[in-house]
Short mmCIF file of N, CA and C in Angstrom, two decimals:
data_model
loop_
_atom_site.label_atom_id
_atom_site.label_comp_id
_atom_site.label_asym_id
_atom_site.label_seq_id
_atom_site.Cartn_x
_atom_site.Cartn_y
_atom_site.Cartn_z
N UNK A 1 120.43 93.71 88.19
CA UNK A 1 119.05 93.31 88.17
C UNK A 1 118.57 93.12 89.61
N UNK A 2 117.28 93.47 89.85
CA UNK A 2 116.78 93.45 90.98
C UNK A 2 115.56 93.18 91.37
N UNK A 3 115.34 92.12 92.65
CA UNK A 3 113.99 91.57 92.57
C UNK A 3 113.34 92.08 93.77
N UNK A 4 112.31 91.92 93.76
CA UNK A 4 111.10 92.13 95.30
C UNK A 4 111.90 91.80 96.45
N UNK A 5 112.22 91.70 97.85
CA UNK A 5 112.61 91.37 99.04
C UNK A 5 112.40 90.19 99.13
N UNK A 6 112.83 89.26 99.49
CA UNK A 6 112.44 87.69 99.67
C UNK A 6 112.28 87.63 101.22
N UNK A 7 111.46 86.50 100.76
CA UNK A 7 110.59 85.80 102.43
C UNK A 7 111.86 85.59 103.42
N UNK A 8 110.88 86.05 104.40
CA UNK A 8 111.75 86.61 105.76
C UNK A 8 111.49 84.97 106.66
N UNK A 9 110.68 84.06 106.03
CA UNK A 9 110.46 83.08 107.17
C UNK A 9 111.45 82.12 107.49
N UNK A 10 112.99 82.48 106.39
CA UNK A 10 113.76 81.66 106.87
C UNK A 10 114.24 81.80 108.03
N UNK A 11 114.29 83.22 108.49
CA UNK A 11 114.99 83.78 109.35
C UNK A 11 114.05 83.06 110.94
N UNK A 12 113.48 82.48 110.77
CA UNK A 12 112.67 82.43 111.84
C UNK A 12 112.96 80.92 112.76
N UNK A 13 113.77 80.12 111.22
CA UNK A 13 114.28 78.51 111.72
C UNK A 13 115.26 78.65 111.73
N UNK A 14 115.94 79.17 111.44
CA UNK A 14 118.12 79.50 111.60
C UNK A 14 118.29 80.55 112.85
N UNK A 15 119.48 79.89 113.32
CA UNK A 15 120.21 80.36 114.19
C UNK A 15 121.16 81.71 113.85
N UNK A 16 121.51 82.43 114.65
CA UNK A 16 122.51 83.55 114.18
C UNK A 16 123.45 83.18 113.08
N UNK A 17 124.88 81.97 113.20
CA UNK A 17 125.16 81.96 112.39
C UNK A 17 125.00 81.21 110.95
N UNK A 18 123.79 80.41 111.42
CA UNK A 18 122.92 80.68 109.68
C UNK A 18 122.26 81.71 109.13
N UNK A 19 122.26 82.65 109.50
CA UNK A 19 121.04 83.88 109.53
C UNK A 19 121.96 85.05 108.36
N UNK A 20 123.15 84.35 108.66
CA UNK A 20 124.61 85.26 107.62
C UNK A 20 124.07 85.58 106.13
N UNK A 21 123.70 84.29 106.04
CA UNK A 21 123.58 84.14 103.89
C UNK A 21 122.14 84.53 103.81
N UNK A 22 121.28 84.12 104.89
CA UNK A 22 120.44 85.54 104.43
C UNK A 22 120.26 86.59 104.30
N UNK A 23 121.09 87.18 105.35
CA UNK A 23 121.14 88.65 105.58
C UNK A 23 121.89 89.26 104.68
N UNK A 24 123.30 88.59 103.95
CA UNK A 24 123.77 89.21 102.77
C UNK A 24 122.69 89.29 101.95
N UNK A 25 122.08 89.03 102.01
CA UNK A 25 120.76 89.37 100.05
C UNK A 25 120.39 90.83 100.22
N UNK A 26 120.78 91.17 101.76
CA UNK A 26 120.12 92.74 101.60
C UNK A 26 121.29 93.69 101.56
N UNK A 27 122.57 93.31 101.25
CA UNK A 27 123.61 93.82 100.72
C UNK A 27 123.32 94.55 99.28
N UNK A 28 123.47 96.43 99.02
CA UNK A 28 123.34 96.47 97.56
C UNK A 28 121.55 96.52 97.60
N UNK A 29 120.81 96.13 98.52
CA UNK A 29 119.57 96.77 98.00
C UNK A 29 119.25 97.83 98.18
N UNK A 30 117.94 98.38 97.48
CA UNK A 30 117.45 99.40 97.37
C UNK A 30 115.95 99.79 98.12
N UNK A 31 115.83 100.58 98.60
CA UNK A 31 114.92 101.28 99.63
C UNK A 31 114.11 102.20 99.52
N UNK A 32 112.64 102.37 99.04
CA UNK A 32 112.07 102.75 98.31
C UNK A 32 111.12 104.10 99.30
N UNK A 33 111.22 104.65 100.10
CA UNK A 33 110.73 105.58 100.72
C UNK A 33 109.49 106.41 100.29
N UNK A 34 109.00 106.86 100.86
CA UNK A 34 108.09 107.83 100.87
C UNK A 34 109.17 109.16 100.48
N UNK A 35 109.31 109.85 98.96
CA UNK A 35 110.48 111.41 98.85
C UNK A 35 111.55 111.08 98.95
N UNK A 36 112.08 109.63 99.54
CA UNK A 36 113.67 109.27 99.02
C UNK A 36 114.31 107.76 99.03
N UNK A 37 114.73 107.29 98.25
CA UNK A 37 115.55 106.46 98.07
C UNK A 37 117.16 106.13 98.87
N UNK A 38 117.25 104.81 99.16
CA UNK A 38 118.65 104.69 99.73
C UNK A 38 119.24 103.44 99.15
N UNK A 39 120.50 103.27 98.74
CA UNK A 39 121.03 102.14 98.09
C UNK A 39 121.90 101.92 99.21
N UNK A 40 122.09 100.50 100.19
CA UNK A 40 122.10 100.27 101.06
C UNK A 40 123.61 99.81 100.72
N UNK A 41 124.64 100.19 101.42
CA UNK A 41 126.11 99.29 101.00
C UNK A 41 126.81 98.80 102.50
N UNK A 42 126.30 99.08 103.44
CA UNK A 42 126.62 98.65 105.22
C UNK A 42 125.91 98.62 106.15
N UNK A 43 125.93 97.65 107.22
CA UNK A 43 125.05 97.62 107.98
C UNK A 43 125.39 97.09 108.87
N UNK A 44 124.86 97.20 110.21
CA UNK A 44 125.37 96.24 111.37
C UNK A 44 123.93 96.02 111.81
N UNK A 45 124.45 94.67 112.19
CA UNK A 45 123.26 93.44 112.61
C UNK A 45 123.12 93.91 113.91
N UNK A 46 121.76 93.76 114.44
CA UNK A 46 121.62 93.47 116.17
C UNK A 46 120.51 92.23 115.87
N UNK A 47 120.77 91.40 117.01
CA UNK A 47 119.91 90.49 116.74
C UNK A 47 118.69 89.96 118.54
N UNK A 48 117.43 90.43 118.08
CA UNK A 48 116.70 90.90 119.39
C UNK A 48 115.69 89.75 119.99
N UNK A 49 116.67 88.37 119.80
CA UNK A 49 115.60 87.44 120.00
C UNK A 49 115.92 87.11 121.59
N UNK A 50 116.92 86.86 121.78
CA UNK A 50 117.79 86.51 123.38
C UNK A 50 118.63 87.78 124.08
N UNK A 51 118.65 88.28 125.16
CA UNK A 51 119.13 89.12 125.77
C UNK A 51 120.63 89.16 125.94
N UNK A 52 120.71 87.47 126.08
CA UNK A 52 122.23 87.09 126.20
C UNK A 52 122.89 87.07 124.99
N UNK A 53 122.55 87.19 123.72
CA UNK A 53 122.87 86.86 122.72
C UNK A 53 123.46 88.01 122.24
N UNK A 54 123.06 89.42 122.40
CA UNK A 54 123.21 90.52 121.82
C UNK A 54 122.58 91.62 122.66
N UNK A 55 123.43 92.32 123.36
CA UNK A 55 122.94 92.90 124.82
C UNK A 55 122.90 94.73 124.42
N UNK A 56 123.65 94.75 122.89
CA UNK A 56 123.36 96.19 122.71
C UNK A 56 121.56 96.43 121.61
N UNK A 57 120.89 94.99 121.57
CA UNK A 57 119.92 94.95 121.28
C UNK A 57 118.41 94.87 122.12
N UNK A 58 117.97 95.83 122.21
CA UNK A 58 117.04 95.56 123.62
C UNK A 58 115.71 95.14 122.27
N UNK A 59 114.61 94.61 123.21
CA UNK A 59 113.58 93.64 122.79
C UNK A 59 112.85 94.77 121.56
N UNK A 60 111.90 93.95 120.34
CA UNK A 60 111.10 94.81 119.82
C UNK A 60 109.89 95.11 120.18
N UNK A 61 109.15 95.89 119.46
CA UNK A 61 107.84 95.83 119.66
C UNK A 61 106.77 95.03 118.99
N UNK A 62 107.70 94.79 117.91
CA UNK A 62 106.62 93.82 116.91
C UNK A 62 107.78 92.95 116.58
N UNK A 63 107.64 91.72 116.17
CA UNK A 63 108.39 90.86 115.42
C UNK A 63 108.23 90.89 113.57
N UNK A 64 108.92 91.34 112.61
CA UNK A 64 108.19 91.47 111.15
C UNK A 64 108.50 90.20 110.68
N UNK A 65 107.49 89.80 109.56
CA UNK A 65 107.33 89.30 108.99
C UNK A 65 107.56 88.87 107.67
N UNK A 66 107.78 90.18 107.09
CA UNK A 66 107.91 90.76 105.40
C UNK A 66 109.29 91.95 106.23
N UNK A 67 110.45 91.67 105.39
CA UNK A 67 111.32 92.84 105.44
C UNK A 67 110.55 93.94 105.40
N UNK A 68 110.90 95.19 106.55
CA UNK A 68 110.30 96.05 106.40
C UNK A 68 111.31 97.12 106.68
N UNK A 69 111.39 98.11 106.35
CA UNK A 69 112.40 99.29 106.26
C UNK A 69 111.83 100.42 106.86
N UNK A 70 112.31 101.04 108.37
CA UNK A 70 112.13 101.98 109.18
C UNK A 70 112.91 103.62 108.97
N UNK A 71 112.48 104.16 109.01
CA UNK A 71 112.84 105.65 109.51
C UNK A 71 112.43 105.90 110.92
N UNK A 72 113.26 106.16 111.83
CA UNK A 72 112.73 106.36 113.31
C UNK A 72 113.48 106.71 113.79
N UNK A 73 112.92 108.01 114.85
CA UNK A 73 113.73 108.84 115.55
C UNK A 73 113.91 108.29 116.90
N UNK A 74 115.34 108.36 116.99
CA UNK A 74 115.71 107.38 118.92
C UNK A 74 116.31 108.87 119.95
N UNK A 75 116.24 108.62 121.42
CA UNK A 75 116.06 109.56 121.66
C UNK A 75 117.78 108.83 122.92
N UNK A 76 118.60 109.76 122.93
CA UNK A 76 120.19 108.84 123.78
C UNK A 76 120.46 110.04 124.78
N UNK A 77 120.17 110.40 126.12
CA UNK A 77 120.30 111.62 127.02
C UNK A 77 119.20 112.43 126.43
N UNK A 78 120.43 113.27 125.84
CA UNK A 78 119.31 114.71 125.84
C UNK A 78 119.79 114.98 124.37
N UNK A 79 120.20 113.56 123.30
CA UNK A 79 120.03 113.87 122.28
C UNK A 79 119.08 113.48 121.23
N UNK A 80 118.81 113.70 120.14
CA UNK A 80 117.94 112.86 118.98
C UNK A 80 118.19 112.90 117.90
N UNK A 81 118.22 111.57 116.92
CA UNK A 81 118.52 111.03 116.49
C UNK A 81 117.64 110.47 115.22
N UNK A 82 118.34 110.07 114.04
CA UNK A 82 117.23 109.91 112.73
C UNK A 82 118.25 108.60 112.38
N UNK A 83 117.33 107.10 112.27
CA UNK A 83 118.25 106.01 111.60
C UNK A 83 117.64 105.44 110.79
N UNK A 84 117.87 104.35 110.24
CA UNK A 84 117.07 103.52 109.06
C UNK A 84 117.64 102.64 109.44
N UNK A 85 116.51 101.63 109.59
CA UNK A 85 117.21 99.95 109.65
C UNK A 85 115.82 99.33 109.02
N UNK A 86 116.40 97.96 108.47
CA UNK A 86 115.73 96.66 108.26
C UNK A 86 115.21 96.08 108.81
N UNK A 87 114.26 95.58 109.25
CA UNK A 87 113.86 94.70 110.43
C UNK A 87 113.41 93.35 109.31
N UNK A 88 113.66 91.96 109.89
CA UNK A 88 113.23 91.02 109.54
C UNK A 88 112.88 90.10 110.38
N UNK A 89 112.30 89.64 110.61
CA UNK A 89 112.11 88.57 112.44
C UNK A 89 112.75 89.21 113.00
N UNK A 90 113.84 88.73 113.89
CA UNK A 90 114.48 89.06 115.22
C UNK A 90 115.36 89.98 114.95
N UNK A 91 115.99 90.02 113.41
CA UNK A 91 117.05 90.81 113.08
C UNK A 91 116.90 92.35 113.01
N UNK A 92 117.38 93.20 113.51
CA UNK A 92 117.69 94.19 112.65
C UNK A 92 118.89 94.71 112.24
N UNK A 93 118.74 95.08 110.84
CA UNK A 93 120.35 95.75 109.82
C UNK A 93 120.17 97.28 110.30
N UNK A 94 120.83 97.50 110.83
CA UNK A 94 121.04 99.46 111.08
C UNK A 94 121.83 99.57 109.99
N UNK A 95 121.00 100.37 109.15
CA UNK A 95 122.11 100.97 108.12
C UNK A 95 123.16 102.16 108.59
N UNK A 96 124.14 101.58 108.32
CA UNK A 96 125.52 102.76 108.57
C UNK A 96 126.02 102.96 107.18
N UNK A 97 126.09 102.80 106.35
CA UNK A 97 126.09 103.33 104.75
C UNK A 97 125.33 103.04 103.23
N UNK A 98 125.86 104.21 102.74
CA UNK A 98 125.67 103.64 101.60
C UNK A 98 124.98 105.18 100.29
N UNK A 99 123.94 105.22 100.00
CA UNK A 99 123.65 106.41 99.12
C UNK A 99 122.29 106.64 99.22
N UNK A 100 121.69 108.24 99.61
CA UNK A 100 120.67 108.47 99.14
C UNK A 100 120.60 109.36 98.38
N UNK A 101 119.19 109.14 97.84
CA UNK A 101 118.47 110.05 96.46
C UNK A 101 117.46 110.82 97.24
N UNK A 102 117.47 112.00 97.59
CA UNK A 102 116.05 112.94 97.89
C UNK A 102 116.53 113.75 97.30
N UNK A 103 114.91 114.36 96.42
CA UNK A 103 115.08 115.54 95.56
C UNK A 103 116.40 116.39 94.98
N UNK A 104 117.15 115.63 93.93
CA UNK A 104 118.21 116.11 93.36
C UNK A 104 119.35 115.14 93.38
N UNK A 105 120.75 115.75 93.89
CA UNK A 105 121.84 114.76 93.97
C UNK A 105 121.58 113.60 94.21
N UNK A 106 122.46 112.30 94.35
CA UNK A 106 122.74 111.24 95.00
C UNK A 106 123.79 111.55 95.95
N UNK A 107 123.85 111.50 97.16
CA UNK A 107 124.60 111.91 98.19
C UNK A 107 124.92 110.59 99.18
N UNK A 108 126.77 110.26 99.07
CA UNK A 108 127.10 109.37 99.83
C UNK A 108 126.79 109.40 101.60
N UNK A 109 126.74 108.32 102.36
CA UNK A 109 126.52 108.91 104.08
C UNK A 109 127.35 107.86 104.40
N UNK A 110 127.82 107.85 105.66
CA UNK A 110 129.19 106.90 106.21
C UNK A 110 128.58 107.20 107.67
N UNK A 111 127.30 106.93 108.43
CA UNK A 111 127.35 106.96 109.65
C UNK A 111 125.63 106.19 110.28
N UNK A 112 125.32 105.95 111.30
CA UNK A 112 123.89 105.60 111.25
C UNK A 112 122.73 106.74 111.16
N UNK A 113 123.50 107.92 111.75
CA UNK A 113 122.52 109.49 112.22
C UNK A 113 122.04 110.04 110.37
N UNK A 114 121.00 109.77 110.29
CA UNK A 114 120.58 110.16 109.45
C UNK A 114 119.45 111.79 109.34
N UNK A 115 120.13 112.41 110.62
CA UNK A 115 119.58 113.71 111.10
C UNK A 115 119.96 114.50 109.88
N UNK A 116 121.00 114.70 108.84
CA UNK A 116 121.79 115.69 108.60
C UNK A 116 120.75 115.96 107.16
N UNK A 117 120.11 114.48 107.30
CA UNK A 117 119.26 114.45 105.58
C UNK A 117 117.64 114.99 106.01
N UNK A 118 117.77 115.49 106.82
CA UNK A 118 116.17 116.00 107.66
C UNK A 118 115.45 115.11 107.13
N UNK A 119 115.15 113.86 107.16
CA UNK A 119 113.93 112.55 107.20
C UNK A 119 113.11 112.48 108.00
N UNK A 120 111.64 112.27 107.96
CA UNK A 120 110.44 112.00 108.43
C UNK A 120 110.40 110.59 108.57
N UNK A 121 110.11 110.45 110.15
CA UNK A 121 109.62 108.83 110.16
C UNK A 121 108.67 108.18 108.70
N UNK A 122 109.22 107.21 108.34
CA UNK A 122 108.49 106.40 107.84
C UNK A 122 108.52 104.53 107.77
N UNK A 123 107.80 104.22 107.09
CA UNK A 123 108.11 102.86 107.16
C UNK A 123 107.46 102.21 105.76
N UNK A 124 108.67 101.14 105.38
CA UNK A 124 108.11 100.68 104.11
C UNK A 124 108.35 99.36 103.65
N UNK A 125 107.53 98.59 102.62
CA UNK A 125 108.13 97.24 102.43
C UNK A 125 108.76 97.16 101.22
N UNK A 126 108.99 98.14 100.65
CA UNK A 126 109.34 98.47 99.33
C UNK A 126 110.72 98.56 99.15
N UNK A 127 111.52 97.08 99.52
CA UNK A 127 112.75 96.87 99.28
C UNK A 127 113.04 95.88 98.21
N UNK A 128 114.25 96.09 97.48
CA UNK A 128 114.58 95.44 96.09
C UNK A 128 115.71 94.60 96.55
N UNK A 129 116.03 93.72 96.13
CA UNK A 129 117.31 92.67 96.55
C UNK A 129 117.66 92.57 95.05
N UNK A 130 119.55 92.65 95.43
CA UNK A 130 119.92 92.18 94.38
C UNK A 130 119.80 91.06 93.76
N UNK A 131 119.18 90.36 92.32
CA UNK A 131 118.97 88.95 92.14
C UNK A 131 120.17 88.27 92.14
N UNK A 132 121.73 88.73 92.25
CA UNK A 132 122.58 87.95 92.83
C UNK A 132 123.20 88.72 94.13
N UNK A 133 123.22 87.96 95.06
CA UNK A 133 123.95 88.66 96.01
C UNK A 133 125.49 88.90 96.21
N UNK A 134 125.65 89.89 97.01
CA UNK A 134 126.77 91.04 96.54
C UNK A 134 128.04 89.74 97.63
N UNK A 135 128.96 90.42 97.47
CA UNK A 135 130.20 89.49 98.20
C UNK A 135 129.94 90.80 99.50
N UNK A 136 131.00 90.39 100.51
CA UNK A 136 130.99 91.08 101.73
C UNK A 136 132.09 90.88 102.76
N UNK A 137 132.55 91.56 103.59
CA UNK A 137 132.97 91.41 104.43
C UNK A 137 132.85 91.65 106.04
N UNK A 138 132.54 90.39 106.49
CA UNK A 138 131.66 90.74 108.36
C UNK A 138 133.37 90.69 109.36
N UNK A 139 132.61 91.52 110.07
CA UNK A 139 133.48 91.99 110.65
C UNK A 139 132.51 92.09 112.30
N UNK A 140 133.12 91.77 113.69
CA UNK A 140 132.47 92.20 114.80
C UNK A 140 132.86 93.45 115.00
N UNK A 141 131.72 94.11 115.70
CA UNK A 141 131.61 95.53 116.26
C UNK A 141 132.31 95.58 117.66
N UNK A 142 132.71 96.79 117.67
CA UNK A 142 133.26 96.96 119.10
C UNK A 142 132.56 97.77 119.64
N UNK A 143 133.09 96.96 120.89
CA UNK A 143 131.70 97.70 122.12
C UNK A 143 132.06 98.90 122.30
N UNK A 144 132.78 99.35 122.32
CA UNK A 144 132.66 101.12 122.22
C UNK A 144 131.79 102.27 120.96
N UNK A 145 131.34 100.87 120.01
CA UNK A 145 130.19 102.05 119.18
C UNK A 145 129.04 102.03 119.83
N UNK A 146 128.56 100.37 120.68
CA UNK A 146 127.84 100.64 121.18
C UNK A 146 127.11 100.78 122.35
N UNK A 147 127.44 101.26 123.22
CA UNK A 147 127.48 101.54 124.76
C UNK A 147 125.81 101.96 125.51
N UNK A 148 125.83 100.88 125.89
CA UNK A 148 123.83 100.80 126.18
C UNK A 148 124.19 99.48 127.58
N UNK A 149 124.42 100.04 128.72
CA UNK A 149 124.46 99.20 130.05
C UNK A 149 122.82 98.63 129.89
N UNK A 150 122.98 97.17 129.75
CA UNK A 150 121.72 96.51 130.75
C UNK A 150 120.52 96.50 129.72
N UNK A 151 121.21 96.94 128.44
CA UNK A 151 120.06 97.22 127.16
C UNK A 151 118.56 96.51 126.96
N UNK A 152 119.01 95.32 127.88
CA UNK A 152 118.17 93.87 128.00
C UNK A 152 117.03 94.43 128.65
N UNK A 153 116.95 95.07 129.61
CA UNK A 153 116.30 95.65 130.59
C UNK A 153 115.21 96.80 129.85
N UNK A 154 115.36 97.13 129.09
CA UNK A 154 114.53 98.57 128.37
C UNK A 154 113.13 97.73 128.00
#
């Protein structure tokens, strides 16, 4: 069973590691696109409120308000790039797995580059949370996935 996205304003009085048990609720949701669907099963956090806090996170442009779910193309040398992440206040979930639905199959993905599914920027608030949240396991990232000198600086 699955409900509307819940209010993002907790995220705005908790600290990183209170920010955990909220951010699991978006474990297992669903992502309602413009032509495709994604059932969300991984993600890695960046969190873009302090520079010192999380240095492979450089600043946003907007702060959200209402979970909102991105398609956006990033551009790394002389390559480019298609991802989906969550944004909620300061947070964002980069999705690195889980399943999408465009026109036909359901097709598993295991990476953030979402180039291979040819996606059009979009953006949406049309996320479902599971009405119980899913169990999980956090784990820190190593700095070799993400390699961005001085990220603070952008």
């Amino acid at each position: 069973m699955y409900t509307n996205t819940i209010s993002v304003s907790r995220f705005f009085a908790c600290d990183v590691d209170e920010a955990s048990s909220q951010i699991q609720q978006f474990l297992s949701c669903i992502i309602n696109f413009n032509g495709f669907s994604l059932l969300v099963t991984s993600f890695d956090v960046l969190y873009h409120n302090h520079k010192y806090h999380d240095d492979c996170a450089h600043s946003l442009n907007r702060i959200e308000r209402v979970a909102t779910a991105k398609v956006s193309r990033k551009t790394y040398t002389d390559k480019q790039f298609m991802k989906v992440s969550i944004f909620a206040s300061h947070y964002e979930l980069l999705v690195v797995g889980g399943y999408i639905h465009k026109h036909g199959p359901i097709t598993s993905f295991l990476e953030s580059s979402m180039g291979k599914f040819k996606l059009n920027e979009d953006i949406t608030t049309c996320i479902k949370v599971p009405a119980l949240a899913s169990e999980y396991i956090s784990t820190k990232r190593l700095l070799n996935q993400y390699v961005k000198r001085r990220s603070h600086q952008l």
